[in-house]
PDB file of C-alpha atoms in Angstrom:
ATOM      1  CA  UNK A   1      40.225 128.784 120.542  1.00  0.00           C
ATOM      2  CA  UNK A   2      43.194 126.628 121.616  1.00  0.00           C
ATOM      3  CA  UNK A   3      45.255 127.227 118.473  1.00  0.00           C
ATOM      4  CA  UNK A   4      44.912 130.998 118.819  1.00  0.00           C
ATOM      5  CA  UNK A   5      46.247 130.724 122.370  1.00  0.00           C
ATOM      6  CA  UNK A   6      49.383 128.918 121.179  1.00  0.00           C
ATOM      7  CA  UNK A   7      50.855 125.412 121.059  1.00  0.00           C
ATOM      8  CA  UNK A   8      50.964 125.007 124.859  1.00  0.00           C
ATOM      9  CA  UNK A   9      47.230 125.627 125.143  1.00  0.00           C
ATOM     10  CA  UNK A  10      46.569 123.161 122.325  1.00  0.00           C
ATOM     11  CA  UNK A  11      48.736 120.547 124.021  1.00  0.00           C
ATOM     12  CA  UNK A  12      46.960 121.093 127.339  1.00  0.00           C
ATOM     13  CA  UNK A  13      43.579 120.692 125.640  1.00  0.00           C
ATOM     14  CA  UNK A  14      44.738 117.522 123.855  1.00  0.00           C
ATOM     15  CA  UNK A  15      46.159 116.089 127.089  1.00  0.00           C
ATOM     16  CA  UNK A  16      42.887 116.833 128.879  1.00  0.00           C
ATOM     17  CA  UNK A  17      41.027 114.984 126.149  1.00  0.00           C
ATOM     18  CA  UNK A  18      43.360 111.966 126.404  1.00  0.00           C
ATOM     19  CA  UNK A  19      42.932 111.887 130.169  1.00  0.00           C
ATOM     20  CA  UNK A  20      39.158 112.154 129.846  1.00  0.00           C
ATOM     21  CA  UNK A  21      39.075 109.363 127.294  1.00  0.00           C
ATOM     22  CA  UNK A  22      41.299 107.169 129.533  1.00  0.00           C
ATOM     23  CA  UNK A  23      38.709 107.459 132.313  1.00  0.00           C
ATOM     24  CA  UNK A  24      35.997 105.831 130.187  1.00  0.00           C
ATOM     25  CA  UNK A  25      37.546 102.354 129.733  1.00  0.00           C
ATOM     26  CA  UNK A  26      38.914 102.515 133.299  1.00  0.00           C
ATOM     27  CA  UNK A  27      35.313 102.362 134.543  1.00  0.00           C
ATOM     28  CA  UNK A  28      34.889  98.940 132.907  1.00  0.00           C
ATOM     29  CA  UNK A  29      37.150  97.297 135.505  1.00  0.00           C
ATOM     30  CA  UNK A  30      38.897  95.073 132.988  1.00  0.00           C
ATOM     31  CA  UNK A  31      42.627  95.461 132.497  1.00  0.00           C
ATOM     32  CA  UNK A  32      42.656  94.656 128.796  1.00  0.00           C
ATOM     33  CA  UNK A  33      40.227  97.448 127.941  1.00  0.00           C
ATOM     34  CA  UNK A  34      42.295 100.614 128.046  1.00  0.00           C
ATOM     35  CA  UNK A  35      43.249 103.691 126.099  1.00  0.00           C
ATOM     36  CA  UNK A  36      46.841 103.622 124.892  1.00  0.00           C
ATOM     37  CA  UNK A  37      47.980 107.067 126.043  1.00  0.00           C
ATOM     38  CA  UNK A  38      51.623 106.366 125.183  1.00  0.00           C
ATOM     39  CA  UNK A  39      53.419 109.649 124.751  1.00  0.00           C
ATOM     40  CA  UNK A  40      56.605 110.350 122.813  1.00  0.00           C
ATOM     41  CA  UNK A  41      58.135 112.025 125.867  1.00  0.00           C
ATOM     42  CA  UNK A  42      58.290 111.436 129.631  1.00  0.00           C
ATOM     43  CA  UNK A  43      59.211 113.014 132.926  1.00  0.00           C
ATOM     44  CA  UNK A  44      62.387 110.997 133.683  1.00  0.00           C
ATOM     45  CA  UNK A  45      61.871 110.169 137.346  1.00  0.00           C
ATOM     46  CA  UNK A  46      61.164 106.443 137.623  1.00  0.00           C
ATOM     47  CA  UNK A  47      59.548 105.330 140.869  1.00  0.00           C
ATOM     48  CA  UNK A  48      58.456 102.063 142.471  1.00  0.00           C
ATOM     49  CA  UNK A  49      56.337 101.180 145.480  1.00  0.00           C
ATOM     50  CA  UNK A  50      58.118  99.739 148.538  1.00  0.00           C
ATOM     51  CA  UNK A  51      56.652  98.314 151.728  1.00  0.00           C
ATOM     52  CA  UNK A  52      53.411  96.613 152.644  1.00  0.00           C
ATOM     53  CA  UNK A  53      49.923  97.916 151.829  1.00  0.00           C
ATOM     54  CA  UNK A  54      48.982 100.666 154.241  1.00  0.00           C
ATOM     55  CA  UNK A  55      52.559 101.869 154.712  1.00  0.00           C
ATOM     56  CA  UNK A  56      53.819 101.833 151.111  1.00  0.00           C
ATOM     57  CA  UNK A  57      56.336 104.434 150.022  1.00  0.00           C
ATOM     58  CA  UNK A  58      56.812 105.615 146.433  1.00  0.00           C
ATOM     59  CA  UNK A  59      60.586 105.874 145.991  1.00  0.00           C
ATOM     60  CA  UNK A  60      62.797 107.107 143.152  1.00  0.00           C
ATOM     61  CA  UNK A  61      64.664 104.199 141.538  1.00  0.00           C
ATOM     62  CA  UNK A  62      65.986 105.860 138.353  1.00  0.00           C
ATOM     63  CA  UNK A  63      66.662 109.480 137.442  1.00  0.00           C
ATOM     64  CA  UNK A  64      68.729 111.619 135.093  1.00  0.00           C
ATOM     65  CA  UNK A  65      72.327 112.137 136.218  1.00  0.00           C
ATOM     66  CA  UNK A  66      71.522 115.737 137.168  1.00  0.00           C
ATOM     67  CA  UNK A  67      68.782 114.434 139.515  1.00  0.00           C
ATOM     68  CA  UNK A  68      70.739 111.422 140.860  1.00  0.00           C
ATOM     69  CA  UNK A  69      70.722 112.865 144.381  1.00  0.00           C
ATOM     70  CA  UNK A  70      66.994 112.002 144.462  1.00  0.00           C
ATOM     71  CA  UNK A  71      67.625 108.238 144.132  1.00  0.00           C
ATOM     72  CA  UNK A  72      66.009 106.382 147.015  1.00  0.00           C
ATOM     73  CA  UNK A  73      64.030 109.399 148.181  1.00  0.00           C
ATOM     74  CA  UNK A  74      60.282 109.147 148.781  1.00  0.00           C
ATOM     75  CA  UNK A  75      57.774 111.061 146.646  1.00  0.00           C
ATOM     76  CA  UNK A  76      55.411 112.698 149.123  1.00  0.00           C
ATOM     77  CA  UNK A  77      53.651 115.256 146.900  1.00  0.00           C
ATOM     78  CA  UNK A  78      53.043 116.109 143.259  1.00  0.00           C
ATOM     79  CA  UNK A  79      52.265 119.687 142.201  1.00  0.00           C
ATOM     80  CA  UNK A  80      51.920 120.577 145.874  1.00  0.00           C
ATOM     81  CA  UNK A  81      49.296 117.872 146.501  1.00  0.00           C
ATOM     82  CA  UNK A  82      50.016 115.020 148.910  1.00  0.00           C
ATOM     83  CA  UNK A  83      50.550 111.728 147.109  1.00  0.00           C
ATOM     84  CA  UNK A  84      47.436 110.334 148.840  1.00  0.00           C
ATOM     85  CA  UNK A  85      45.390 112.964 146.968  1.00  0.00           C
ATOM     86  CA  UNK A  86      47.169 112.381 143.644  1.00  0.00           C
ATOM     87  CA  UNK A  87      46.678 108.609 143.520  1.00  0.00           C
ATOM     88  CA  UNK A  88      42.872 108.665 143.135  1.00  0.00           C
ATOM     89  CA  UNK A  89      43.269 111.073 140.207  1.00  0.00           C
ATOM     90  CA  UNK A  90      45.757 108.737 138.497  1.00  0.00           C
ATOM     91  CA  UNK A  91      43.777 105.622 139.385  1.00  0.00           C
ATOM     92  CA  UNK A  92      40.656 106.969 137.691  1.00  0.00           C
ATOM     93  CA  UNK A  93      42.593 106.819 134.385  1.00  0.00           C
ATOM     94  CA  UNK A  94      43.988 103.296 134.814  1.00  0.00           C
ATOM     95  CA  UNK A  95      42.326 100.128 133.551  1.00  0.00           C
ATOM     96  CA  UNK A  96      42.848  97.194 135.900  1.00  0.00           C
ATOM     97  CA  UNK A  97      41.150  93.873 136.633  1.00  0.00           C
ATOM     98  CA  UNK A  98      41.499  94.297 140.392  1.00  0.00           C
ATOM     99  CA  UNK A  99      42.375  97.276 142.628  1.00  0.00           C
ATOM    100  CA  UNK A 100      45.705  95.584 143.450  1.00  0.00           C
ATOM    101  CA  UNK A 101      46.716  96.232 139.838  1.00  0.00           C
ATOM    102  CA  UNK A 102      46.744  99.983 140.366  1.00  0.00           C
ATOM    103  CA  UNK A 103      50.065  99.977 142.231  1.00  0.00           C
ATOM    104  CA  UNK A 104      51.767  98.372 139.230  1.00  0.00           C
ATOM    105  CA  UNK A 105      50.532 101.093 136.850  1.00  0.00           C
ATOM    106  CA  UNK A 106      50.729 104.225 139.031  1.00  0.00           C
ATOM    107  CA  UNK A 107      54.500 104.817 138.633  1.00  0.00           C
ATOM    108  CA  UNK A 108      54.280 104.771 134.813  1.00  0.00           C
ATOM    109  CA  UNK A 109      51.204 107.011 134.820  1.00  0.00           C
ATOM    110  CA  UNK A 110      52.995 109.504 137.062  1.00  0.00           C
ATOM    111  CA  UNK A 111      55.729 110.124 134.477  1.00  0.00           C
ATOM    112  CA  UNK A 112      53.376 110.192 131.487  1.00  0.00           C
ATOM    113  CA  UNK A 113      53.015 113.868 130.465  1.00  0.00           C
ATOM    114  CA  UNK A 114      49.730 113.223 128.649  1.00  0.00           C
ATOM    115  CA  UNK A 115      48.133 111.892 131.828  1.00  0.00           C
ATOM    116  CA  UNK A 116      49.610 114.211 134.466  1.00  0.00           C
ATOM    117  CA  UNK A 117      49.193 117.380 132.385  1.00  0.00           C
ATOM    118  CA  UNK A 118      45.643 116.316 131.592  1.00  0.00           C
ATOM    119  CA  UNK A 119      45.010 116.021 135.328  1.00  0.00           C
ATOM    120  CA  UNK A 120      46.556 119.432 136.006  1.00  0.00           C
ATOM    121  CA  UNK A 121      49.502 117.896 137.869  1.00  0.00           C
ATOM    122  CA  UNK A 122      52.279 119.211 135.599  1.00  0.00           C
ATOM    123  CA  UNK A 123      52.948 122.514 133.936  1.00  0.00           C
ATOM    124  CA  UNK A 124      55.194 124.031 131.298  1.00  0.00           C
ATOM    125  CA  UNK A 125      58.280 123.693 133.519  1.00  0.00           C
ATOM    126  CA  UNK A 126      57.662 119.987 134.077  1.00  0.00           C
ATOM    127  CA  UNK A 127      56.583 117.669 136.860  1.00  0.00           C
ATOM    128  CA  UNK A 128      57.008 119.264 140.294  1.00  0.00           C
ATOM    129  CA  UNK A 129      57.457 116.722 143.079  1.00  0.00           C
ATOM    130  CA  UNK A 130      58.232 117.030 146.764  1.00  0.00           C
ATOM    131  CA  UNK A 131      60.661 114.406 148.002  1.00  0.00           C
ATOM    132  CA  UNK A 132      61.640 113.231 151.471  1.00  0.00           C
ATOM    133  CA  UNK A 133      65.191 112.108 152.178  1.00  0.00           C
ATOM    134  CA  UNK A 134      66.007 109.306 154.647  1.00  0.00           C
ATOM    135  CA  UNK A 135      66.896 111.988 157.235  1.00  0.00           C
ATOM    136  CA  UNK A 136      63.250 113.267 156.929  1.00  0.00           C
ATOM    137  CA  UNK A 137      64.251 116.552 155.268  1.00  0.00           C
ATOM    138  CA  UNK A 138      62.072 117.538 152.332  1.00  0.00           C
ATOM    139  CA  UNK A 139      62.816 119.331 149.080  1.00  0.00           C
ATOM    140  CA  UNK A 140      61.155 120.169 145.778  1.00  0.00           C
ATOM    141  CA  UNK A 141      62.324 118.942 142.391  1.00  0.00           C
ATOM    142  CA  UNK A 142      61.025 119.932 138.967  1.00  0.00           C
ATOM    143  CA  UNK A 143      61.614 117.276 136.318  1.00  0.00           C
ATOM    144  CA  UNK A 144      61.395 118.556 132.727  1.00  0.00           C
ATOM    145  CA  UNK A 145      59.750 116.600 129.942  1.00  0.00           C
ATOM    146  CA  UNK A 146      62.240 114.797 127.682  1.00  0.00           C
ATOM    147  CA  UNK A 147      61.997 112.702 124.518  1.00  0.00           C
ATOM    148  CA  UNK A 148      61.335 109.024 125.201  1.00  0.00           C
ATOM    149  CA  UNK A 149      64.017 107.226 123.213  1.00  0.00           C
ATOM    150  CA  UNK A 150      67.494 106.399 124.420  1.00  0.00           C
ATOM    151  CA  UNK A 151      67.483 108.337 127.676  1.00  0.00           C
ATOM    152  CA  UNK A 152      70.380 107.630 130.052  1.00  0.00           C
ATOM    153  CA  UNK A 153      69.124 107.223 133.623  1.00  0.00           C
ATOM    154  CA  UNK A 154      71.095 106.498 136.770  1.00  0.00           C
ATOM    155  CA  UNK A 155      69.855 103.382 138.552  1.00  0.00           C
ATOM    156  CA  UNK A 156      69.542 103.349 142.363  1.00  0.00           C
ATOM    157  CA  UNK A 157      70.810  99.777 142.719  1.00  0.00           C
ATOM    158  CA  UNK A 158      73.834  99.881 140.446  1.00  0.00           C
ATOM    159  CA  UNK A 159      74.606 103.602 140.683  1.00  0.00           C
ATOM    160  CA  UNK A 160      75.484 103.568 136.996  1.00  0.00           C
ATOM    161  CA  UNK A 161      73.798 105.211 134.046  1.00  0.00           C
ATOM    162  CA  UNK A 162      71.941 102.987 131.638  1.00  0.00           C
ATOM    163  CA  UNK A 163      70.145 103.832 128.450  1.00  0.00           C
ATOM    164  CA  UNK A 164      66.437 103.259 128.775  1.00  0.00           C
ATOM    165  CA  UNK A 165      63.270 103.775 126.803  1.00  0.00           C
ATOM    166  CA  UNK A 166      60.628 104.960 129.242  1.00  0.00           C
ATOM    167  CA  UNK A 167      58.444 103.922 130.900  1.00  0.00           C
TER     168      UNK A 167
END
């Protein structure tokens, strides 16, 4: 029984249910038919795709001040899995009209605790990612879950902190 095991087990069960339910409308192939899995918290590591199809790189564009050194770095793995293995898991939960629409939704899904915990890609400590710097060195970063409202994130372009409601 999930409640007997504690709140974390109950949350994991609930997140698994949300993720499972998100897969159902995603099979329809119509972007307006989706489950609203909007959480009240996020993993504050905002990413965007850069580069052409086939050589795209998922790069950090906003992060908490404590993680600002990650700005511009490429996400190469999540929970120890290469990003190429993570994307099909995320994509199965996303409702889009055309496969090209997946790239627009993947960054938001990656920081959604309900989705990534439900997929087994995040744990109690947070979202564990492996990043690659421009000099090709790699390092691991664990991003804790934080409340959604009024979070100050450092932006890669401006270098300044701005308050933002995620995603």
